[in-house]
GROMACS .gro file of C-alpha atoms in nm:
model
  484
    1UNK     CA    1  13.789   4.013   3.301
    2UNK     CA    2  14.018   3.794   3.512
    3UNK     CA    3  14.310   4.031   3.453
    4UNK     CA    4  14.097   4.331   3.554
    5UNK     CA    5  13.988   4.156   3.874
    6UNK     CA    6  14.351   4.070   3.948
    7UNK     CA    7  14.460   4.433   3.900
    8UNK     CA    8  14.183   4.547   4.135
    9UNK     CA    9  14.286   4.286   4.392
   10UNK     CA   10  14.654   4.390   4.371
   11UNK     CA   11  14.557   4.757   4.417
   12UNK     CA   12  14.353   4.669   4.725
   13UNK     CA   13  14.636   4.449   4.857
   14UNK     CA   14  14.891   4.731   4.813
   15UNK     CA   15  14.659   4.969   4.997
   16UNK     CA   16  14.612   4.721   5.283
   17UNK     CA   17  14.989   4.661   5.302
   18UNK     CA   18  15.055   5.037   5.309
   19UNK     CA   19  14.808   5.080   5.598
   20UNK     CA   20  14.971   4.793   5.788
   21UNK     CA   21  15.316   4.947   5.736
   22UNK     CA   22  15.183   5.287   5.851
   23UNK     CA   23  15.036   5.136   6.168
   24UNK     CA   24  15.362   4.947   6.231
   25UNK     CA   25  15.562   5.269   6.199
   26UNK     CA   26  15.346   5.447   6.456
   27UNK     CA   27  15.356   5.148   6.692
   28UNK     CA   28  15.738   5.150   6.670
   29UNK     CA   29  15.741   5.527   6.723
   30UNK     CA   30  15.522   5.500   7.035
   31UNK     CA   31  15.740   5.221   7.175
   32UNK     CA   32  16.045   5.440   7.115
   33UNK     CA   33  15.883   5.731   7.302
   34UNK     CA   34  15.786   5.498   7.588
   35UNK     CA   35  16.136   5.351   7.622
   36UNK     CA   36  16.290   5.698   7.607
   37UNK     CA   37  16.044   5.822   7.873
   38UNK     CA   38  15.919   6.091   7.634
   39UNK     CA   39  15.546   6.005   7.615
   40UNK     CA   40  15.452   6.362   7.713
   41UNK     CA   41  15.586   6.468   7.372
   42UNK     CA   42  15.306   6.270   7.202
   43UNK     CA   43  15.068   6.492   7.007
   44UNK     CA   44  14.852   6.476   6.695
   45UNK     CA   45  15.083   6.727   6.530
   46UNK     CA   46  15.385   6.501   6.587
   47UNK     CA   47  15.193   6.198   6.461
   48UNK     CA   48  15.122   6.375   6.131
   49UNK     CA   49  15.484   6.487   6.099
   50UNK     CA   50  15.643   6.152   6.197
   51UNK     CA   51  15.901   6.109   5.919
   52UNK     CA   52  15.997   5.741   5.920
   53UNK     CA   53  15.673   5.622   5.759
   54UNK     CA   54  15.741   5.828   5.445
   55UNK     CA   55  16.058   5.624   5.389
   56UNK     CA   56  15.940   5.284   5.510
   57UNK     CA   57  15.608   5.258   5.321
   58UNK     CA   58  15.752   5.289   4.967
   59UNK     CA   59  16.059   5.083   5.062
   60UNK     CA   60  15.851   4.791   5.195
   61UNK     CA   61  15.599   4.800   4.909
   62UNK     CA   62  15.878   4.807   4.651
   63UNK     CA   63  16.061   4.520   4.823
   64UNK     CA   64  15.741   4.313   4.840
   65UNK     CA   65  15.684   4.376   4.471
   66UNK     CA   66  16.044   4.272   4.399
   67UNK     CA   67  15.998   3.947   4.593
   68UNK     CA   68  15.688   3.861   4.389
   69UNK     CA   69  15.434   3.915   4.666
   70UNK     CA   70  15.194   4.093   4.427
   71UNK     CA   71  15.206   3.828   4.155
   72UNK     CA   72  14.912   3.595   4.095
   73UNK     CA   73  15.064   3.276   4.240
   74UNK     CA   74  14.783   3.067   4.382
   75UNK     CA   75  15.018   2.770   4.423
   76UNK     CA   76  15.248   2.958   4.665
   77UNK     CA   77  15.238   2.797   5.011
   78UNK     CA   78  15.189   3.005   5.324
   79UNK     CA   79  15.540   2.909   5.446
   80UNK     CA   80  15.690   3.036   5.121
   81UNK     CA   81  15.491   3.360   5.143
   82UNK     CA   82  15.595   3.423   5.504
   83UNK     CA   83  15.958   3.365   5.409
   84UNK     CA   84  15.928   3.621   5.129
   85UNK     CA   85  15.771   3.871   5.370
   86UNK     CA   86  16.064   3.836   5.611
   87UNK     CA   87  16.315   3.885   5.326
   88UNK     CA   88  16.126   4.186   5.191
   89UNK     CA   89  16.102   4.355   5.532
   90UNK     CA   90  16.471   4.299   5.612
   91UNK     CA   91  16.576   4.423   5.267
   92UNK     CA   92  16.354   4.732   5.288
   93UNK     CA   93  16.469   4.825   5.638
   94UNK     CA   94  16.834   4.777   5.539
   95UNK     CA   95  16.779   5.028   5.258
   96UNK     CA   96  16.602   5.267   5.498
   97UNK     CA   97  16.891   5.243   5.748
   98UNK     CA   98  17.135   5.348   5.475
   99UNK     CA   99  16.904   5.629   5.363
  100UNK     CA  100  16.850   5.756   5.718
  101UNK     CA  101  17.226   5.753   5.776
  102UNK     CA  102  17.289   5.952   5.457
  103UNK     CA  103  16.998   6.194   5.456
  104UNK     CA  104  16.890   6.226   5.817
  105UNK     CA  105  16.561   6.145   5.982
  106UNK     CA  106  16.363   6.471   5.938
  107UNK     CA  107  16.156   6.467   5.621
  108UNK     CA  108  15.891   6.731   5.698
  109UNK     CA  109  15.955   7.103   5.690
  110UNK     CA  110  15.722   7.233   5.964
  111UNK     CA  111  15.731   7.586   5.816
  112UNK     CA  112  15.603   7.506   5.467
  113UNK     CA  113  15.425   7.177   5.544
  114UNK     CA  114  15.562   6.988   5.245
  115UNK     CA  115  15.755   6.664   5.219
  116UNK     CA  116  16.122   6.738   5.160
  117UNK     CA  117  16.453   6.570   5.234
  118UNK     CA  118  16.694   6.737   5.473
  119UNK     CA  119  17.059   6.654   5.505
  120UNK     CA  120  17.080   6.749   5.873
  121UNK     CA  121  16.901   6.697   6.210
  122UNK     CA  122  16.990   6.328   6.202
  123UNK     CA  123  16.889   6.133   6.514
  124UNK     CA  124  17.069   5.804   6.459
  125UNK     CA  125  17.014   5.664   6.810
  126UNK     CA  126  16.637   5.720   6.796
  127UNK     CA  127  16.618   5.586   6.439
  128UNK     CA  128  16.808   5.268   6.531
  129UNK     CA  129  16.576   5.198   6.824
  130UNK     CA  130  16.266   5.268   6.617
  131UNK     CA  131  16.384   5.045   6.332
  132UNK     CA  132  16.474   4.766   6.577
  133UNK     CA  133  16.116   4.770   6.707
  134UNK     CA  134  15.972   4.817   6.359
  135UNK     CA  135  16.126   4.504   6.203
  136UNK     CA  136  15.942   4.238   6.413
  137UNK     CA  137  15.627   4.454   6.422
  138UNK     CA  138  15.617   4.468   6.042
  139UNK     CA  139  15.675   4.094   6.002
  140UNK     CA  140  15.404   4.003   6.254
  141UNK     CA  141  15.141   4.247   6.123
  142UNK     CA  142  15.207   4.180   5.752
  143UNK     CA  143  15.203   3.804   5.814
  144UNK     CA  144  14.879   3.840   6.010
  145UNK     CA  145  14.726   4.045   5.729
  146UNK     CA  146  14.822   3.788   5.464
  147UNK     CA  147  14.692   3.502   5.680
  148UNK     CA  148  14.361   3.684   5.722
  149UNK     CA  149  14.335   3.742   5.345
  150UNK     CA  150  14.415   3.375   5.278
  151UNK     CA  151  14.146   3.265   5.524
  152UNK     CA  152  13.893   3.494   5.358
  153UNK     CA  153  13.981   3.370   5.007
  154UNK     CA  154  13.973   3.009   5.123
  155UNK     CA  155  13.620   3.055   5.258
  156UNK     CA  156  13.517   3.210   4.924
  157UNK     CA  157  13.667   2.920   4.729
  158UNK     CA  158  13.488   2.663   4.943
  159UNK     CA  159  13.165   2.831   4.834
  160UNK     CA  160  13.266   2.803   4.469
  161UNK     CA  161  13.374   3.163   4.424
  162UNK     CA  162  13.711   3.317   4.330
  163UNK     CA  163  13.799   3.005   4.129
  164UNK     CA  164  14.033   2.980   3.832
  165UNK     CA  165  13.965   2.703   3.583
  166UNK     CA  166  14.239   2.492   3.430
  167UNK     CA  167  14.285   2.246   3.148
  168UNK     CA  168  14.532   1.958   3.180
  169UNK     CA  169  14.698   1.833   2.862
  170UNK     CA  170  14.777   1.468   2.928
  171UNK     CA  171  14.554   1.189   3.057
  172UNK     CA  172  14.832   0.954   3.162
  173UNK     CA  173  14.996   0.904   3.501
  174UNK     CA  174  15.142   1.256   3.515
  175UNK     CA  175  14.816   1.426   3.415
  176UNK     CA  176  14.624   1.234   3.680
  177UNK     CA  177  14.886   1.317   3.947
  178UNK     CA  178  14.853   1.686   3.852
  179UNK     CA  179  14.474   1.674   3.880
  180UNK     CA  180  14.479   1.496   4.217
  181UNK     CA  181  14.739   1.741   4.351
  182UNK     CA  182  14.525   2.041   4.252
  183UNK     CA  183  14.215   1.877   4.402
  184UNK     CA  184  14.400   1.802   4.725
  185UNK     CA  185  14.519   2.164   4.751
  186UNK     CA  186  14.179   2.324   4.699
  187UNK     CA  187  14.299   2.633   4.891
  188UNK     CA  188  14.460   2.746   4.564
  189UNK     CA  189  14.117   2.792   4.406
  190UNK     CA  190  14.238   2.617   4.089
  191UNK     CA  191  13.967   2.388   3.953
  192UNK     CA  192  14.038   2.139   3.674
  193UNK     CA  193  13.766   2.186   3.410
  194UNK     CA  194  13.867   1.919   3.157
  195UNK     CA  195  14.148   1.713   3.006
  196UNK     CA  196  14.302   1.700   2.660
  197UNK     CA  197  14.464   1.370   2.561
  198UNK     CA  198  14.839   1.376   2.499
  199UNK     CA  199  14.811   1.190   2.169
  200UNK     CA  200  14.666   1.315   1.840
  201UNK     CA  201  14.340   1.138   1.911
  202UNK     CA  202  14.202   0.963   2.217
  203UNK     CA  203  13.918   0.722   2.274
  204UNK     CA  204  13.872   0.832   2.635
  205UNK     CA  205  13.569   1.040   2.721
  206UNK     CA  206  13.639   1.092   3.091
  207UNK     CA  207  13.931   1.103   3.335
  208UNK     CA  208  13.894   1.146   3.712
  209UNK     CA  209  13.530   1.254   3.667
  210UNK     CA  210  13.630   1.528   3.420
  211UNK     CA  211  13.551   1.523   3.048
  212UNK     CA  212  13.828   1.452   2.797
  213UNK     CA  213  13.766   1.690   2.506
  214UNK     CA  214  13.972   1.512   2.243
  215UNK     CA  215  14.341   1.476   2.168
  216UNK     CA  216  14.625   1.721   2.101
  217UNK     CA  217  14.473   1.816   1.764
  218UNK     CA  218  14.156   1.933   1.944
  219UNK     CA  219  14.333   2.169   2.187
  220UNK     CA  220  14.246   2.498   2.012
  221UNK     CA  221  13.885   2.397   1.955
  222UNK     CA  222  13.845   2.301   2.323
  223UNK     CA  223  13.992   2.631   2.444
  224UNK     CA  224  13.760   2.829   2.217
  225UNK     CA  225  13.452   2.636   2.329
  226UNK     CA  226  13.536   2.626   2.702
  227UNK     CA  227  13.761   2.907   2.818
  228UNK     CA  228  14.006   2.842   3.100
  229UNK     CA  229  14.259   3.056   3.287
  230UNK     CA  230  14.553   2.814   3.284
  231UNK     CA  231  14.681   2.516   3.086
  232UNK     CA  232  14.897   2.253   3.256
  233UNK     CA  233  15.117   2.057   3.015
  234UNK     CA  234  15.152   1.720   3.190
  235UNK     CA  235  15.299   1.515   2.907
  236UNK     CA  236  15.495   1.193   2.955
  237UNK     CA  237  15.870   1.211   2.897
  238UNK     CA  238  15.832   1.043   2.556
  239UNK     CA  239  15.627   1.344   2.436
  240UNK     CA  240  15.858   1.615   2.579
  241UNK     CA  241  15.973   1.719   2.230
  242UNK     CA  242  15.616   1.833   2.152
  243UNK     CA  243  15.610   2.095   2.432
  244UNK     CA  244  15.770   2.387   2.235
  245UNK     CA  245  15.515   2.347   1.954
  246UNK     CA  246  15.229   2.335   2.207
  247UNK     CA  247  15.350   2.654   2.375
  248UNK     CA  248  15.361   2.821   2.033
  249UNK     CA  249  15.004   2.714   1.961
  250UNK     CA  250  14.887   2.846   2.299
  251UNK     CA  251  15.018   3.197   2.221
  252UNK     CA  252  14.682   3.265   2.053
  253UNK     CA  253  14.503   3.238   2.388
  254UNK     CA  254  14.516   3.457   2.701
  255UNK     CA  255  14.599   3.168   2.932
  256UNK     CA  256  14.879   3.094   3.178
  257UNK     CA  257  15.088   2.798   3.062
  258UNK     CA  258  15.259   2.572   3.315
  259UNK     CA  259  15.477   2.269   3.248
  260UNK     CA  260  15.469   1.974   3.488
  261UNK     CA  261  15.799   1.783   3.445
  262UNK     CA  262  15.775   1.405   3.415
  263UNK     CA  263  15.953   1.339   3.744
  264UNK     CA  264  15.781   1.141   4.018
  265UNK     CA  265  15.778   1.375   4.323
  266UNK     CA  266  15.794   1.073   4.555
  267UNK     CA  267  16.141   1.001   4.422
  268UNK     CA  268  16.262   1.355   4.487
  269UNK     CA  269  16.388   1.492   4.822
  270UNK     CA  270  16.178   1.748   5.008
  271UNK     CA  271  16.451   2.014   4.998
  272UNK     CA  272  16.486   2.007   4.620
  273UNK     CA  273  16.576   2.348   4.478
  274UNK     CA  274  16.473   2.464   4.130
  275UNK     CA  275  16.719   2.701   3.965
  276UNK     CA  276  16.791   2.824   3.614
  277UNK     CA  277  17.106   2.868   3.407
  278UNK     CA  278  17.080   3.060   3.080
  279UNK     CA  279  16.719   2.949   3.034
  280UNK     CA  280  16.787   2.587   3.131
  281UNK     CA  281  16.594   2.466   3.442
  282UNK     CA  282  16.804   2.270   3.691
  283UNK     CA  283  16.674   2.059   3.979
  284UNK     CA  284  16.925   2.051   4.265
  285UNK     CA  285  16.849   1.739   4.467
  286UNK     CA  286  17.167   1.723   4.675
  287UNK     CA  287  17.343   2.036   4.790
  288UNK     CA  288  17.419   2.208   5.117
  289UNK     CA  289  17.114   2.393   5.253
  290UNK     CA  290  17.353   2.655   5.393
  291UNK     CA  291  17.401   2.841   5.065
  292UNK     CA  292  17.258   3.192   5.039
  293UNK     CA  293  17.054   3.380   5.299
  294UNK     CA  294  17.000   3.072   5.517
  295UNK     CA  295  17.372   3.020   5.565
  296UNK     CA  296  17.422   3.386   5.658
  297UNK     CA  297  17.139   3.365   5.912
  298UNK     CA  298  17.282   3.050   6.067
  299UNK     CA  299  17.626   3.212   6.097
  300UNK     CA  300  17.476   3.519   6.270
  301UNK     CA  301  17.298   3.293   6.522
  302UNK     CA  302  17.622   3.098   6.578
  303UNK     CA  303  17.836   3.405   6.648
  304UNK     CA  304  17.576   3.572   6.873
  305UNK     CA  305  17.507   3.249   7.063
  306UNK     CA  306  17.874   3.155   7.105
  307UNK     CA  307  17.971   3.501   7.233
  308UNK     CA  308  17.680   3.504   7.479
  309UNK     CA  309  17.769   3.156   7.609
  310UNK     CA  310  18.137   3.244   7.649
  311UNK     CA  311  18.049   3.547   7.862
  312UNK     CA  312  17.794   3.346   8.063
  313UNK     CA  313  18.022   3.049   8.125
  314UNK     CA  314  18.350   3.240   8.175
  315UNK     CA  315  18.370   3.152   8.551
  316UNK     CA  316  18.289   2.787   8.472
  317UNK     CA  317  18.573   2.780   8.215
  318UNK     CA  318  18.821   2.894   8.480
  319UNK     CA  319  18.708   2.643   8.746
  320UNK     CA  320  18.710   2.348   8.502
  321UNK     CA  321  19.056   2.444   8.373
  322UNK     CA  322  19.195   2.427   8.729
  323UNK     CA  323  19.022   2.092   8.799
  324UNK     CA  324  19.154   1.936   8.476
  325UNK     CA  325  19.506   2.059   8.552
  326UNK     CA  326  19.489   1.899   8.899
  327UNK     CA  327  19.350   1.569   8.761
  328UNK     CA  328  19.682   1.457   8.615
  329UNK     CA  329  19.956   1.530   8.362
  330UNK     CA  330  19.864   1.653   8.017
  331UNK     CA  331  19.717   1.964   7.855
  332UNK     CA  332  19.397   2.126   7.982
  333UNK     CA  333  19.255   2.154   7.629
  334UNK     CA  334  19.242   1.837   7.421
  335UNK     CA  335  19.276   1.876   7.043
  336UNK     CA  336  19.176   1.615   6.789
  337UNK     CA  337  19.108   1.606   6.415
  338UNK     CA  338  18.741   1.595   6.319
  339UNK     CA  339  18.546   1.640   5.995
  340UNK     CA  340  18.288   1.911   5.924
  341UNK     CA  341  18.118   2.079   5.623
  342UNK     CA  342  18.235   1.951   5.284
  343UNK     CA  343  18.469   1.693   5.437
  344UNK     CA  344  18.706   1.963   5.569
  345UNK     CA  345  18.911   1.856   5.872
  346UNK     CA  346  18.970   2.080   6.173
  347UNK     CA  347  19.104   2.057   6.527
  348UNK     CA  348  18.820   2.024   6.775
  349UNK     CA  349  18.871   2.167   7.126
  350UNK     CA  350  18.753   1.991   7.442
  351UNK     CA  351  18.852   1.985   7.806
  352UNK     CA  352  19.073   1.679   7.853
  353UNK     CA  353  18.873   1.398   8.016
  354UNK     CA  354  19.110   1.103   7.963
  355UNK     CA  355  19.457   1.011   8.071
  356UNK     CA  356  19.724   1.168   7.853
  357UNK     CA  357  19.819   0.825   7.710
  358UNK     CA  358  19.473   0.776   7.561
  359UNK     CA  359  19.528   1.066   7.322
  360UNK     CA  360  19.759   0.861   7.099
  361UNK     CA  361  19.549   0.541   7.091
  362UNK     CA  362  19.365   0.433   6.771
  363UNK     CA  363  19.017   0.577   6.711
  364UNK     CA  364  18.745   0.400   6.907
  365UNK     CA  365  18.435   0.516   7.089
  366UNK     CA  366  18.422   0.561   7.462
  367UNK     CA  367  18.224   0.291   7.644
  368UNK     CA  368  18.056   0.295   7.984
  369UNK     CA  369  18.310   0.278   8.273
  370UNK     CA  370  18.596   0.330   8.026
  371UNK     CA  371  18.921   0.302   8.231
  372UNK     CA  372  19.083   0.578   8.022
  373UNK     CA  373  18.844   0.841   8.160
  374UNK     CA  374  18.961   1.035   8.468
  375UNK     CA  375  18.737   1.098   8.769
  376UNK     CA  376  18.682   1.465   8.684
  377UNK     CA  377  18.657   1.365   8.317
  378UNK     CA  378  18.366   1.132   8.392
  379UNK     CA  379  18.174   1.419   8.555
  380UNK     CA  380  18.257   1.656   8.268
  381UNK     CA  381  18.131   1.404   8.012
  382UNK     CA  382  17.815   1.337   8.211
  383UNK     CA  383  17.732   1.708   8.217
  384UNK     CA  384  17.869   1.776   7.863
  385UNK     CA  385  18.080   2.057   8.011
  386UNK     CA  386  18.388   1.907   7.845
  387UNK     CA  387  18.250   2.046   7.517
  388UNK     CA  388  18.245   2.412   7.624
  389UNK     CA  389  18.575   2.494   7.443
  390UNK     CA  390  18.397   2.409   7.117
  391UNK     CA  391  18.246   2.757   7.141
  392UNK     CA  392  18.587   2.865   7.006
  393UNK     CA  393  18.537   2.627   6.712
  394UNK     CA  394  18.200   2.792   6.649
  395UNK     CA  395  18.353   3.141   6.649
  396UNK     CA  396  18.630   3.024   6.414
  397UNK     CA  397  18.369   2.886   6.174
  398UNK     CA  398  18.479   2.522   6.207
  399UNK     CA  399  18.152   2.421   6.371
  400UNK     CA  400  17.799   2.546   6.434
  401UNK     CA  401  17.595   2.555   6.753
  402UNK     CA  402  17.359   2.301   6.593
  403UNK     CA  403  17.447   2.016   6.359
  404UNK     CA  404  17.550   1.650   6.351
  405UNK     CA  405  17.826   1.570   6.599
  406UNK     CA  406  18.171   1.571   6.431
  407UNK     CA  407  18.350   1.237   6.381
  408UNK     CA  408  18.713   1.144   6.336
  409UNK     CA  409  18.827   1.093   5.973
  410UNK     CA  410  18.906   0.723   6.031
  411UNK     CA  411  18.553   0.651   6.154
  412UNK     CA  412  18.396   0.839   5.863
  413UNK     CA  413  18.579   0.619   5.613
  414UNK     CA  414  18.427   0.318   5.787
  415UNK     CA  415  18.074   0.461   5.816
  416UNK     CA  416  18.052   0.577   5.453
  417UNK     CA  417  18.091   0.214   5.345
  418UNK     CA  418  17.853   0.072   5.605
  419UNK     CA  419  17.572   0.331   5.597
  420UNK     CA  420  17.410   0.449   5.276
  421UNK     CA  421  17.360   0.827   5.269
  422UNK     CA  422  17.598   0.886   5.560
  423UNK     CA  423  17.794   1.151   5.368
  424UNK     CA  424  17.486   1.376   5.359
  425UNK     CA  425  17.592   1.476   5.711
  426UNK     CA  426  17.875   1.672   5.554
  427UNK     CA  427  17.634   1.905   5.373
  428UNK     CA  428  17.614   2.106   5.698
  429UNK     CA  429  17.865   2.207   5.963
  430UNK     CA  430  17.921   1.978   6.258
  431UNK     CA  431  17.749   2.105   6.572
  432UNK     CA  432  17.779   2.121   6.950
  433UNK     CA  433  17.426   1.985   6.984
  434UNK     CA  434  17.195   1.823   6.731
  435UNK     CA  435  16.860   1.658   6.659
  436UNK     CA  436  16.997   1.317   6.761
  437UNK     CA  437  17.136   1.449   7.091
  438UNK     CA  438  16.815   1.623   7.206
  439UNK     CA  439  16.632   1.296   7.135
  440UNK     CA  440  16.856   1.105   7.375
  441UNK     CA  441  17.089   0.948   7.118
  442UNK     CA  442  17.425   0.998   7.286
  443UNK     CA  443  17.704   0.771   7.399
  444UNK     CA  444  17.632   0.397   7.382
  445UNK     CA  445  17.312   0.419   7.174
  446UNK     CA  446  17.205   0.290   6.832
  447UNK     CA  447  17.440   0.420   6.561
  448UNK     CA  448  17.174   0.356   6.297
  449UNK     CA  449  16.920   0.574   6.480
  450UNK     CA  450  17.175   0.849   6.532
  451UNK     CA  451  17.254   0.861   6.162
  452UNK     CA  452  16.882   0.860   6.074
  453UNK     CA  453  16.821   1.159   6.303
  454UNK     CA  454  17.125   1.341   6.160
  455UNK     CA  455  17.004   1.287   5.803
  456UNK     CA  456  16.654   1.404   5.899
  457UNK     CA  457  16.811   1.726   6.030
  458UNK     CA  458  17.008   1.784   5.708
  459UNK     CA  459  16.705   1.724   5.485
  460UNK     CA  460  16.473   1.947   5.688
  461UNK     CA  461  16.717   2.217   5.800
  462UNK     CA  462  16.594   2.568   5.868
  463UNK     CA  463  16.682   2.850   6.109
  464UNK     CA  464  16.361   2.769   6.297
  465UNK     CA  465  16.466   2.404   6.332
  466UNK     CA  466  16.802   2.517   6.477
  467UNK     CA  467  16.634   2.743   6.731
  468UNK     CA  468  16.398   2.461   6.829
  469UNK     CA  469  16.695   2.230   6.893
  470UNK     CA  470  16.871   2.498   7.102
  471UNK     CA  471  16.560   2.542   7.316
  472UNK     CA  472  16.525   2.164   7.357
  473UNK     CA  473  16.892   2.147   7.461
  474UNK     CA  474  16.830   2.405   7.735
  475UNK     CA  475  16.498   2.253   7.837
  476UNK     CA  476  16.619   1.894   7.863
  477UNK     CA  477  16.948   1.995   8.021
  478UNK     CA  478  17.306   1.895   7.959
  479UNK     CA  479  17.307   1.585   8.183
  480UNK     CA  480  17.209   1.259   8.012
  481UNK     CA  481  17.224   0.901   8.131
  482UNK     CA  482  17.383   0.782   7.803
  483UNK     CA  483  17.671   1.030   7.824
  484UNK     CA  484  17.997   0.875   7.941
   0.00000   0.00000   0.00000
């Protein structure tokens, strides 16, 4: 019965998604007509024959199926679901772009009124514009639809409907953590019906206000007497060897089986990644968050942002170069070794702000009223304009627009001994601005706080976090009282 209801729900969800995609296609088409000044061409006949929807609807639905958006995963968070929607939409539209380029954009033969594929009449410019409008429209409308469905299901579950009942095998610490977690996340609609003890027999009759229906030997009897939809195996590490036999025994029942590993989640980092190698699950607790799609997205933002800034600040570059040249002997651009992602060293570029002699001195931080800083250099540091040449480092891939500020190799050797976890900073590229900087931690401020803010950034990195920091940098300005 549960499976039948799920199939009905998936069918309804697919239909709703298809309607949302259809509406998005027509919205994008109307926007394209408006931008092109061709609204007089709008007609019911053209609406019916609009070709793009016939490509986009199956492409998006197939991509959403491929990303698991039609699987029964009540424990999937809304953030995870929205991320999958974005990936599915981008993947589907990428496939459509290729198809439109190969086949052309006219899919309806007006003479016979049937859906066919033509290899001519391609309107690439119009298709590009329409797809550019379609991408954000799809993401917004599909996300809105899924949020509305979640709200509806949550209201049902609060009234005791649309629930799935679960049994937890294990009454120890892990079993109780599992039960409390499911209770706390009631939006999943998963209700714990009863426990089974993790030993052969148990004297307990109740656990967290749920009945305990015997020990491991009573599992089959309990499932026959009180049917559930899912079984959570929350056994202590000492009983891990019993899990394969339990899974084998559960094959007689039409239940979902989930294993809760005996690892305290409080001891695990928030950005832990679960992967699999030849059937072996692996928990990655320390690795760069820039692997995969996220890293590609960050690089796209870096290149686009750096190019835009270089065009915008081109006149400023020229004026500063002249001022630095007039301030005294030495090169206009100062180069120095710094450390970035993975401990790789690179030459950072800055407008020279110190006397030429200071370049060869041992590594030490600049202090307020430092005599080595020139008059024009003091102003450049105060406004952070001395860092504009680092846009070249961003384009070269040495740095990112956002990340922890790069340090000299000598200072890193010192900090890695003094500050536990400091080397986590090297899991991301060094940046022109960062979470510490937008929170006022520049210049002569607490080193401990700066490192804490940098580590917070690494552990919670996302494209959205980067964009937030960039907006805060613009909003709070480049001038700061601690810069010197």
